[in-house]
XYZ file of C-alpha atoms in Angstrom:
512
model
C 135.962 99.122 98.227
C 135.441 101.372 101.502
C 137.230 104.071 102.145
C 139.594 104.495 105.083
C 137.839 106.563 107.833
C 140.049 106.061 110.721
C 141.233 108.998 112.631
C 144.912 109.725 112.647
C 147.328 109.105 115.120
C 149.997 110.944 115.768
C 153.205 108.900 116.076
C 155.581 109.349 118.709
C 157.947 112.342 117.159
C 161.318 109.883 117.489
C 159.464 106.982 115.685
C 158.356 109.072 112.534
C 160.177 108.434 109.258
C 161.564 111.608 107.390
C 159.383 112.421 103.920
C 162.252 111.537 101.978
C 162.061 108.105 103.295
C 157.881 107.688 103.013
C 158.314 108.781 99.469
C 161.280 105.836 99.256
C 158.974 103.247 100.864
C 155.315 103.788 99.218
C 155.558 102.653 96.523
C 157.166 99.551 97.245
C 154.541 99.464 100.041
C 151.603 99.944 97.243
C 153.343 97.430 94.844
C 153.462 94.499 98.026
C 149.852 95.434 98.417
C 148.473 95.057 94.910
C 150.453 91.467 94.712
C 148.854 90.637 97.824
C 145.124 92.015 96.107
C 145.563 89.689 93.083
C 146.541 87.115 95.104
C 144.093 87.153 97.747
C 140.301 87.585 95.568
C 137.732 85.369 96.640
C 136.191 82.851 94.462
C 132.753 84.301 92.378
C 130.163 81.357 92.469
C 129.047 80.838 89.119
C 125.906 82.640 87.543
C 123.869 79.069 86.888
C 121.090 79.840 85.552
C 120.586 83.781 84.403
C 117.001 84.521 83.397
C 116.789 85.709 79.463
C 115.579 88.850 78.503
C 112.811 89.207 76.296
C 113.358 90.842 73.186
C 111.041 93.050 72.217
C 111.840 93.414 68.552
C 110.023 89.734 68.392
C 106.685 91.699 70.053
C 103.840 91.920 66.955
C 100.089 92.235 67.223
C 98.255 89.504 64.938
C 97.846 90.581 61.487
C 94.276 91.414 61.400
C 94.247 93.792 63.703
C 94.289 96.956 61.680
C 92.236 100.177 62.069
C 91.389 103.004 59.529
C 94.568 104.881 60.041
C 98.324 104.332 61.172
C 100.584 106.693 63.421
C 101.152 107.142 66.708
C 99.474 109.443 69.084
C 100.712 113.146 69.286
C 102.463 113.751 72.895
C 99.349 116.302 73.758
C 96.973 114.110 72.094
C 93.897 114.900 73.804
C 94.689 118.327 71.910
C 92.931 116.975 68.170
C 89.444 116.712 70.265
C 89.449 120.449 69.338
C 87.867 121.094 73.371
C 89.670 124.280 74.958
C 87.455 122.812 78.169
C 89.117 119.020 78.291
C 92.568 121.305 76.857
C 92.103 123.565 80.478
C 91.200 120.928 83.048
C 94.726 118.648 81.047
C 96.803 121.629 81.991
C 95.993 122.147 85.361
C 95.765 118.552 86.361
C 99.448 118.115 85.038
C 100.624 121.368 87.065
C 99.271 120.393 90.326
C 97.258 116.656 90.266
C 98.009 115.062 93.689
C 98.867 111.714 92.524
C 102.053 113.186 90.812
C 103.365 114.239 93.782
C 104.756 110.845 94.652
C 106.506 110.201 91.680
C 108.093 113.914 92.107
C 109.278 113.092 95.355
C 110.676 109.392 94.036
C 112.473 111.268 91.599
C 114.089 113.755 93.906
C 115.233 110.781 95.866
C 116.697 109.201 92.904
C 118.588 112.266 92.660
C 120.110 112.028 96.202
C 121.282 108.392 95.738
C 123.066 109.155 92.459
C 125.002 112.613 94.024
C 125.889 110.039 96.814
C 127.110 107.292 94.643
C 129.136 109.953 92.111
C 130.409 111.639 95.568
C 132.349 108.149 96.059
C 134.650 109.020 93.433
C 137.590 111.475 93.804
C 139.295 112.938 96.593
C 138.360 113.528 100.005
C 139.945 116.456 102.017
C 139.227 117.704 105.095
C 140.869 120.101 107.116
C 141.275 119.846 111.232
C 142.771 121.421 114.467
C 142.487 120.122 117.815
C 144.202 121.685 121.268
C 144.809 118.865 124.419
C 146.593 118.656 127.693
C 147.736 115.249 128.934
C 150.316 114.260 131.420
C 152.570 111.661 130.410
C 153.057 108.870 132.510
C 156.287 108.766 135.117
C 156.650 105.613 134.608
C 155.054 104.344 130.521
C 157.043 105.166 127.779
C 158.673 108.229 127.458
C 161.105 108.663 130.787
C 161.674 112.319 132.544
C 161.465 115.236 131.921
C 158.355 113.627 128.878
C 156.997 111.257 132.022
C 155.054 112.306 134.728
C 155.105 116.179 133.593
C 151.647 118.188 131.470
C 151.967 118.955 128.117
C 149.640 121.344 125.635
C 149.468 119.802 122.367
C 148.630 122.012 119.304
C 147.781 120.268 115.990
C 146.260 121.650 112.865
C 146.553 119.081 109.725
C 145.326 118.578 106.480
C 143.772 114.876 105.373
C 143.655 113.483 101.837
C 141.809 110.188 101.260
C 141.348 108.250 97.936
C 139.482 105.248 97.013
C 140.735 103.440 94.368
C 138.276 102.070 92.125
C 140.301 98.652 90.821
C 137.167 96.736 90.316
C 134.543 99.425 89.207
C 132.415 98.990 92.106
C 131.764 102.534 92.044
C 130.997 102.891 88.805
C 128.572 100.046 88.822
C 127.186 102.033 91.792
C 126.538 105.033 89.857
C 125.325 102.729 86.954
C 123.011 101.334 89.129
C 121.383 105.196 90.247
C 121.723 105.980 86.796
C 119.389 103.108 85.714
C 116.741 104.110 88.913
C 116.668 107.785 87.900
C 116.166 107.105 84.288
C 113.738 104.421 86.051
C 111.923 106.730 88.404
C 111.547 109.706 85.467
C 109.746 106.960 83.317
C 107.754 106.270 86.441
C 106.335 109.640 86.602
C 105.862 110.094 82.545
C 103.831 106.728 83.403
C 101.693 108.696 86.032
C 101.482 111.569 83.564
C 99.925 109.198 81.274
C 97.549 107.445 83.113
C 96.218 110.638 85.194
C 95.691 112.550 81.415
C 93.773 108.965 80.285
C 91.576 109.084 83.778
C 90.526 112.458 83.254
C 90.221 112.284 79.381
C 87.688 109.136 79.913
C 85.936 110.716 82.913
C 85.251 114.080 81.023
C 84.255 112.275 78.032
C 81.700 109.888 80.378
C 80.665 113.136 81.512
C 79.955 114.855 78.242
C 78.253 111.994 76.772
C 76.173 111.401 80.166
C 74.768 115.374 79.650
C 74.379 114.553 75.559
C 71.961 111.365 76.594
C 70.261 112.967 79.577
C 69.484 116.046 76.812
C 68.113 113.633 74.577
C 65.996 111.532 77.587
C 64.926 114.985 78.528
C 63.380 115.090 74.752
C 62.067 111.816 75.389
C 60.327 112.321 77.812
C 58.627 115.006 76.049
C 57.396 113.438 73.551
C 56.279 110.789 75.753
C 54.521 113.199 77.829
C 52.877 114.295 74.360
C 51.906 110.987 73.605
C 50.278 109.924 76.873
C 48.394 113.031 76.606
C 46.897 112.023 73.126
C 46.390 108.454 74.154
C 44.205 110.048 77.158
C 42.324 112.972 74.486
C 41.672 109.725 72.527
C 40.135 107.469 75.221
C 37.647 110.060 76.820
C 36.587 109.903 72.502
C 36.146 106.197 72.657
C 39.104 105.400 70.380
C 41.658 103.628 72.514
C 41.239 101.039 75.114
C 43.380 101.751 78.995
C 45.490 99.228 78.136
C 47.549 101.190 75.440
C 47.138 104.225 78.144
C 49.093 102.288 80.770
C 51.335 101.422 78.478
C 52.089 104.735 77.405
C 52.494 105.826 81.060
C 55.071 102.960 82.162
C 57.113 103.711 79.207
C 57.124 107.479 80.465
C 57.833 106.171 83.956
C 60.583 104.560 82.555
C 61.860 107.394 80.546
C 62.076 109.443 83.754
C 63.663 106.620 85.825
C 66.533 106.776 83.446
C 66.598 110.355 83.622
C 67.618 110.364 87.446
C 69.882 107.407 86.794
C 71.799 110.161 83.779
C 71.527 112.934 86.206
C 73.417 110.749 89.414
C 76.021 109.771 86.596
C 76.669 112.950 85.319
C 77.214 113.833 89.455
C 79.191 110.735 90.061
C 81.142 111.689 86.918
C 82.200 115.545 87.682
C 83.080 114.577 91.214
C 85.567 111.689 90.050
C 86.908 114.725 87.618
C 87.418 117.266 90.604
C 88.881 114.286 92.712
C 91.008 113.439 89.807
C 92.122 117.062 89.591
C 92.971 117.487 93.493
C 90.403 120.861 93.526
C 87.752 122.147 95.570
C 84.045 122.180 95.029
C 83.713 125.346 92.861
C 86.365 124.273 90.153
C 84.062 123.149 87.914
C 81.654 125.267 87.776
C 81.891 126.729 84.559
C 82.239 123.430 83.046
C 79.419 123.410 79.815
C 78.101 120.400 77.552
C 79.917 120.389 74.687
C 79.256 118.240 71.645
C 82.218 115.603 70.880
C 84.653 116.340 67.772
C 85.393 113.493 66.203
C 89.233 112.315 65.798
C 90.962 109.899 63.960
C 92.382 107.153 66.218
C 95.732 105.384 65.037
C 97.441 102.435 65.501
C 100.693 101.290 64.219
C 101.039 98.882 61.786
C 103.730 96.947 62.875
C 104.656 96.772 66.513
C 108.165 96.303 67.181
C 111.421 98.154 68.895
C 108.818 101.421 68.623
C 106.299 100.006 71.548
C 109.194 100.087 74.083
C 109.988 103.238 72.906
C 106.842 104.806 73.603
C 105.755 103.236 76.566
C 106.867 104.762 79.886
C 105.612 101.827 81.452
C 108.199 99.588 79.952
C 110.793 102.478 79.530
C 110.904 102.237 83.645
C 110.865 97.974 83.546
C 113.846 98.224 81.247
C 115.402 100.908 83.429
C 115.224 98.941 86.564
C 116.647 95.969 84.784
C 119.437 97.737 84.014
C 120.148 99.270 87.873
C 119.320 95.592 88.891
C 122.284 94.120 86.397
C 125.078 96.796 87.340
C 124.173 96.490 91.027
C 124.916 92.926 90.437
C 128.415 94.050 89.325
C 128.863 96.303 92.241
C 128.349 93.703 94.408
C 130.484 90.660 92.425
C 133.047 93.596 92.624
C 133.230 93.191 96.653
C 134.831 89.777 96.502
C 138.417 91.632 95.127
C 140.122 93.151 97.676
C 139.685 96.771 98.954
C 142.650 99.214 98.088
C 142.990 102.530 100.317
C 145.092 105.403 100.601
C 144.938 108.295 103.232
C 147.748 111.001 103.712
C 148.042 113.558 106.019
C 150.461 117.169 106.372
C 150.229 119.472 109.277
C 151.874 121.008 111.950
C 152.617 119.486 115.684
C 153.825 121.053 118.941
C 153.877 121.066 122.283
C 154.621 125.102 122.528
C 152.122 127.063 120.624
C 155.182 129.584 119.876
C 156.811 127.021 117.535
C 153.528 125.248 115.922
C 154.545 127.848 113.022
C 158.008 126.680 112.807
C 159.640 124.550 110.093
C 160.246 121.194 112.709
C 156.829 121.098 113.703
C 155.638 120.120 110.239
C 154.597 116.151 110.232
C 153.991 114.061 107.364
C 151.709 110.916 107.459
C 150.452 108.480 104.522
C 148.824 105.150 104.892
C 148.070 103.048 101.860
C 145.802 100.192 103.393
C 144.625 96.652 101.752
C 141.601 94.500 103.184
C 141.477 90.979 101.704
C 137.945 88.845 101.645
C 139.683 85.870 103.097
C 136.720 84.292 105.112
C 133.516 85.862 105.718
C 131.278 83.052 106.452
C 129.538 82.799 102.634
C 128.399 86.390 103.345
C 129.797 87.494 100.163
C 127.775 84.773 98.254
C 124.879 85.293 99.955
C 124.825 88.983 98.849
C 125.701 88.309 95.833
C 123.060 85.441 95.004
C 121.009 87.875 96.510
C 121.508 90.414 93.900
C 121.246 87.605 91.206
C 117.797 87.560 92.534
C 116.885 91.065 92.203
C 118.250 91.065 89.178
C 116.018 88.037 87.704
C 112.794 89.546 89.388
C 113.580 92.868 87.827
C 114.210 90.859 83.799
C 111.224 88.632 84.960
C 108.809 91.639 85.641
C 110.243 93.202 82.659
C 109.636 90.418 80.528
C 105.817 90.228 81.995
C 105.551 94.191 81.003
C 106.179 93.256 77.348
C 103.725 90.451 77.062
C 101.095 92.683 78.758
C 101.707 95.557 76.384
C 101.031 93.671 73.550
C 97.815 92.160 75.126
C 96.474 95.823 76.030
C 97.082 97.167 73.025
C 95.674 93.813 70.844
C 92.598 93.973 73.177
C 92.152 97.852 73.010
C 92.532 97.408 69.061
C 89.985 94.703 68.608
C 87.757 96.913 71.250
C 88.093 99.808 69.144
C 87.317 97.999 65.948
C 83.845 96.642 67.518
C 82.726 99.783 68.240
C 83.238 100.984 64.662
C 81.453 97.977 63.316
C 78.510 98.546 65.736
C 78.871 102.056 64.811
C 78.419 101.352 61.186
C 75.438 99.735 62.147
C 73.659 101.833 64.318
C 74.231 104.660 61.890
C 72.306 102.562 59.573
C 69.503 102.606 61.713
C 69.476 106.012 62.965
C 69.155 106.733 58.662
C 66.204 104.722 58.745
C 64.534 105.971 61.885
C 65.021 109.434 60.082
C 63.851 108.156 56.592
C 60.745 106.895 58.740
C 59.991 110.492 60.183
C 59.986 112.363 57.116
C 57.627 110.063 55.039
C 55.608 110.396 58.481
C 55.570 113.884 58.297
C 54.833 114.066 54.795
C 51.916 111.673 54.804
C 50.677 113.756 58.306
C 51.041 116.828 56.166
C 48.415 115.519 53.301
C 46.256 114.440 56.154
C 47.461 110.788 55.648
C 49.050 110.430 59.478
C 47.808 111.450 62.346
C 49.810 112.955 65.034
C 50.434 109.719 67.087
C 52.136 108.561 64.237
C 54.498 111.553 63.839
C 55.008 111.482 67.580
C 56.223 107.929 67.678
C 58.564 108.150 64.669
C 60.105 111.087 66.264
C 60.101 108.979 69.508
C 61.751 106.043 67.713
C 64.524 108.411 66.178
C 65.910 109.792 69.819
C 66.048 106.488 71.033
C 68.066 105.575 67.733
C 70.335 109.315 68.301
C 70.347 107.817 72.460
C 72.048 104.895 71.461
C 74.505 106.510 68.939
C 75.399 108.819 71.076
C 75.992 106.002 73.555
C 78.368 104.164 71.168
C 79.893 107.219 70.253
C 81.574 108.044 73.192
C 82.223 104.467 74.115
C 84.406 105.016 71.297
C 85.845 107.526 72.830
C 86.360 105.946 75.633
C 88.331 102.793 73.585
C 90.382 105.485 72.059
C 91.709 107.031 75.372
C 92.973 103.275 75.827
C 94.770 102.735 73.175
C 96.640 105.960 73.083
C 97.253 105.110 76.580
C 98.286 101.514 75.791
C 100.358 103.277 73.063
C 102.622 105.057 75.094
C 100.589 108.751 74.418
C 103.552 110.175 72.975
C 105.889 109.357 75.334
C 109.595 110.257 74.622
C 112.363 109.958 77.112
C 115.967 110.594 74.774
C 115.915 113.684 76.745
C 115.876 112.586 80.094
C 117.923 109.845 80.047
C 120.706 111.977 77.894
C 120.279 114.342 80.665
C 121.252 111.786 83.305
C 123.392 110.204 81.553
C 125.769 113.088 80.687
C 126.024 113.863 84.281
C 127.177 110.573 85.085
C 129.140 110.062 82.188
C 131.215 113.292 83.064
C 131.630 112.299 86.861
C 132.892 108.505 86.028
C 134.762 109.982 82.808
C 136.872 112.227 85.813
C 137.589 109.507 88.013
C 139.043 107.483 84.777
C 141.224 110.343 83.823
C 142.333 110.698 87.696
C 143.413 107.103 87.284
C-alpha cells in the first residue's frame, strides 16, 4: 500500500464539518472502506510450477573420501602454519585489501534499503506554515464583501499520515532487505575468504619457489664440481668429450631452471603486493622461511554443517530468502491500499486572530484505492517476481551441487599428493642411503669423488622434487579449507540484523 502524499486543501470555512461530527462519521467511513477492500481484491494467478529447493541435509561426499584427520578449519586458520610473516601480510590484507572495498560499500547499501523499508512503518508527521494573498473572484463563488476584494491567508498546521499494513507488504519489504543484508554480509565473509586463500597460496608458491631455487643453486654447484672433474679427467686421458658435453648441458640446464625459479619467485611477490593493494617497498623484509607442516581436516560426514560454513552458500540461501518475501510484497499489491492522513492547525485571514480559538481547523481523510483494472500489470509484476525468485532457488540449488564437487575434488587432490608424498619420501631415503655408503666406500678409498658428487647430485634432485610436492600440498590444503567454508560463522550477523528488524516490525504490530 502507498501512502497518501497529497497536499491539503483547505475547505471553504462554511463547508467544514465540526470535530464532533468527523469523529461521528470516521469510523463508519473506515468500516464502508474496509467492506469495499475485501470486496474489491484482485484475483492472484496461481503459482504453477514453483522451483524446489534443494536440501542440503541430502549433500554427502562419497564414502572413500577420507583424509588422516577430521574437523573443520579454525576461523584464522592460516594461524597453525606457525609463520608470524604469512600471520602479518593476513592482517593487513584484511584491514585494507582493495577488493574488499566493494563488498563494504554493498553492505552499506544494504543498510540504506533496509532503514528505508523499516521507515515505511509508523507514523509520519510533519509540521508546516505557509502565508498567501489572493483576491477572490467578484463574480466565482463566494459573493461581496469575500468576491472581488484581497485577502492574507495565515496557516500553520500539523499533518499525521499512517499506512496501514493489512496485507504485510511492508513487512515482506523489510523481509526482503533483511534477507539482502544478511546476503551482502555473507558476500563479503566470501571475499574475506577467498582474498586470505589467494594470498595464503601465493606466499606459499613463493616460499617454496625460494626453497627450490636454494636447492638449484646447490645444484648447480655440484654440477659445476662435476664438469670440472670430468675436464681434470680428460686432459689425464680417462674420459672421452662425450661425457664432458654431457656434463655441461646438464649444467646448462640446471641454470636455465634457475632463471625460470628466480622470474617465479618475481612473478610470485608481485601477485602478493597486488593482492595486498601496497606499494613497491612492502615487501621488502619478506625472508625464506621453511614450511611448518599442519594437519589438514576434513569432515567426515557432510551435511546441514557445509551450508553452515560456507559464506558462499550462506549468501545463495540469503538471497533466496529476499527473493521469496519480495514475492509476497508484491502478491500483497493485488489487495487494496488503505490510507489515513489527518491534519490540526490554525486558519485566518487576520494574523491578529490566527491565535484564537475559531481559527483552529480540523481535517482527516481515510482513503481506499482498489486494483480494479490495470491492464495485467499486476500479474506481470508478480510473475516477474516468481522469476526472480526461481533464478535465485535455481542458483542456490547450483551453489550446493558445486560445493560438494569442490570439496570432493579438493579431497581426492589432497589425498594424491599424500600418496605421491609417501612415495617420494621413499626415494629421497634411498637417495640418502645411496650417499652415505658412497661416502663411506670414498672414505676407505673405495669411491672416487665423481661418485660422491653424483650421489649428492641425485639426492637434491630427490629433496627438489619433495619440496615441490610439499608445497603443492600446501597449496591443495588452502583449497579445501577454502572449499570448507575457513571457519566461517555468521549467527552473529544475521542475529544482529535480525533483531533490528524484528524490533521495528514487532512496533508496527503492537501499533496495530
Amino acid at each position: 500500500m502507498t501512502t497518501n502524499n497529497r497536499r491539503h486543501r483547505r475547505p471553504a470555512p462554511t463547508l467544514t464539518p465540526t470535530a464532533p461530527a468527523l469523529a461521528t462519521r470516521a469510523p463508519r467511513a473506515l468500516l464502508a472502506l474496509l467492506s469495499l477492500a475485501v470486496a474489491g481484491c484482485a484475483h492472484i494467478p496461481q503459482d504453477s510450477a514453483p522451483l524446489p529447493q534443494r536440501d542440503v541435509a541430502g549433500a554427502s561426499l562419497a564414502a572413500d573420501i577420507r583424509l588422516a584427520h577430521d574437523g573443520w578449519p579454525a576461523a584464522r586458520w592460516w594461524t597453525g602454519y606457525g609463520d608470524p610473516q604469512l600471520d602479518a601480510l593476513m592482517a593487513q590484507a584484511l584491514a585494507s585489501a582493495p577488493s574488499l572495498e566493494v563488498a563494504a560499500a554493498h553492505i552499506g547499501s544494504a543498510h540504506a534499503a533496509l532503514d528505508t523499508s523499516s521507515a515505511a512503518l509508523g507514523v509520519e508527521l510533519d509540521g508546516h506554515a505557509d502565508v498567501n494573498r489572493q483576491r477572490y473572484s467578484g463574480t466565482g463563488l463566494f459573493p461581496a464583501p469575500i468576491g472581488g476584494s484581497y485577502f492574507t491567508e495565515e496557516n500553520v498546521r500539523l499533518e499525521a499520515r499512517y499506512h496501514f499494513d493489512w496485507w504485510g507488504k511492508n513487512r515482506a519489504q523489510i523481509a526482503a532487505a533483511v534477507g539482502d543484508l544478511n546476503a551482502q554480509r555473507a558476500s563479503y565473509a566470501q571475499a574475506e575468504q577467498a582474498l586470505a586463500a589467494a594470498i595464503a597460496q601465493t606466499y606459499f608458491r613463493l616460499q617454496g619457489t625460494w626453497a627450490r631455487l636454494d636447492n638449484t643453486n646447490g645444484q648447480i654447484a655440484i654440477q659445476t664440481a662435476l664438469v670440472q672433474d670430468q675436464a681434470k679427467r680428460m686432459a689425464h686421458g680417462l674420459a672421452t668429450s662425450d661425457s664432458a658435453h654431457a656434463a655441461e648441458a646438464e649444467l646448462a640446464q640446471l641454470r636455465k631452471q634457475q632463471a625460470q625459479l628466480q622470474a617465479d619467485a618475481g612473478a610470485a611477490r608481485e601477485a602478493l603486493r597486488a593482492l595486498l593493494g601496497a606499494d613497491a617497498s612492502a615487501l621488502t623484509g619478506l625472508k625464506p622461511r621453511a614450511l611448518t607442516a599442519t594437519p589438514h581436516a576434513l569432515p567426515a560426514q557432510l551435511g546441514m554443517e557445509l551450508l553452515a560454513r560456507r559464506p558462499d552458500l550462506q549468501a545463495a540461501r540469503w538471497q533466496v530468502q529476499a527473493a521469496l518475501s519480495q514475492t509476497e510484497a508484491v502478491q500483497a499489491a493485488f489487495y487494496p491500499d488503505i490510507n489515513l492522513s489527518a491534519a490540526i492547525g490554525l486558519d485566518s485571514i487576520s494574523y491578529q486572530h490566527l491565535l484564537q480559538s475559531a481559527s483552529r481547523t480540523l481535517y482527516l481523510a481515510p482513503t481506499l484505492n482498489l486494483p480494479l483494472f490495470d491492464s495485467k500489470r499486476l500479474n506481470a509484476q508478480l510473475a516477474s517476481a516468481r522469476s526472480q525468485r526461481d533464478e535465485k532457488i535455481a542458483a542456490y540449488n547450483q551453489a550446493v551441487v558445486q560445493a560438494v564437487r569442490e570439496v570432493a575434488q579438493d579431497s581426492l587432490a589432497l589425498q594424491g599428493m599424500e600418496q605421491q608424498l609417501a612415495r617420494q619420501q621413499e626415494a629421497t631415503q634411498a637417495a640418502n642411503a645411496q650417499l652415505r655408503s658412497v661416502q663411506a666406500r670414498a672414505a676407505h678409498g673405495l669411491a672416487d669423488r665423481r661418485s660422491e658428487l653424483s650421489a649428492q647430485l641425485a639426492l637434491l634432485r630427490q629433496q627438489d622434487s619433495a619440496l615441490a610436492l610439499t608445497h603443492a600440498q600446501v597449496q591443495a590444503e588452502v583449497a579445501l579449507t577454502q572449499a570448507l567454508g575457513g571457519g566461517y560463522r555468521n549467527e552473529a550477523a544475521s542475529a544482529a540484523a535480525n533483531e533490528g528488524t524484528n524490533a521495528a516490525v514487532n512496533a508496527a504490530a503492537t501499533t496495530h
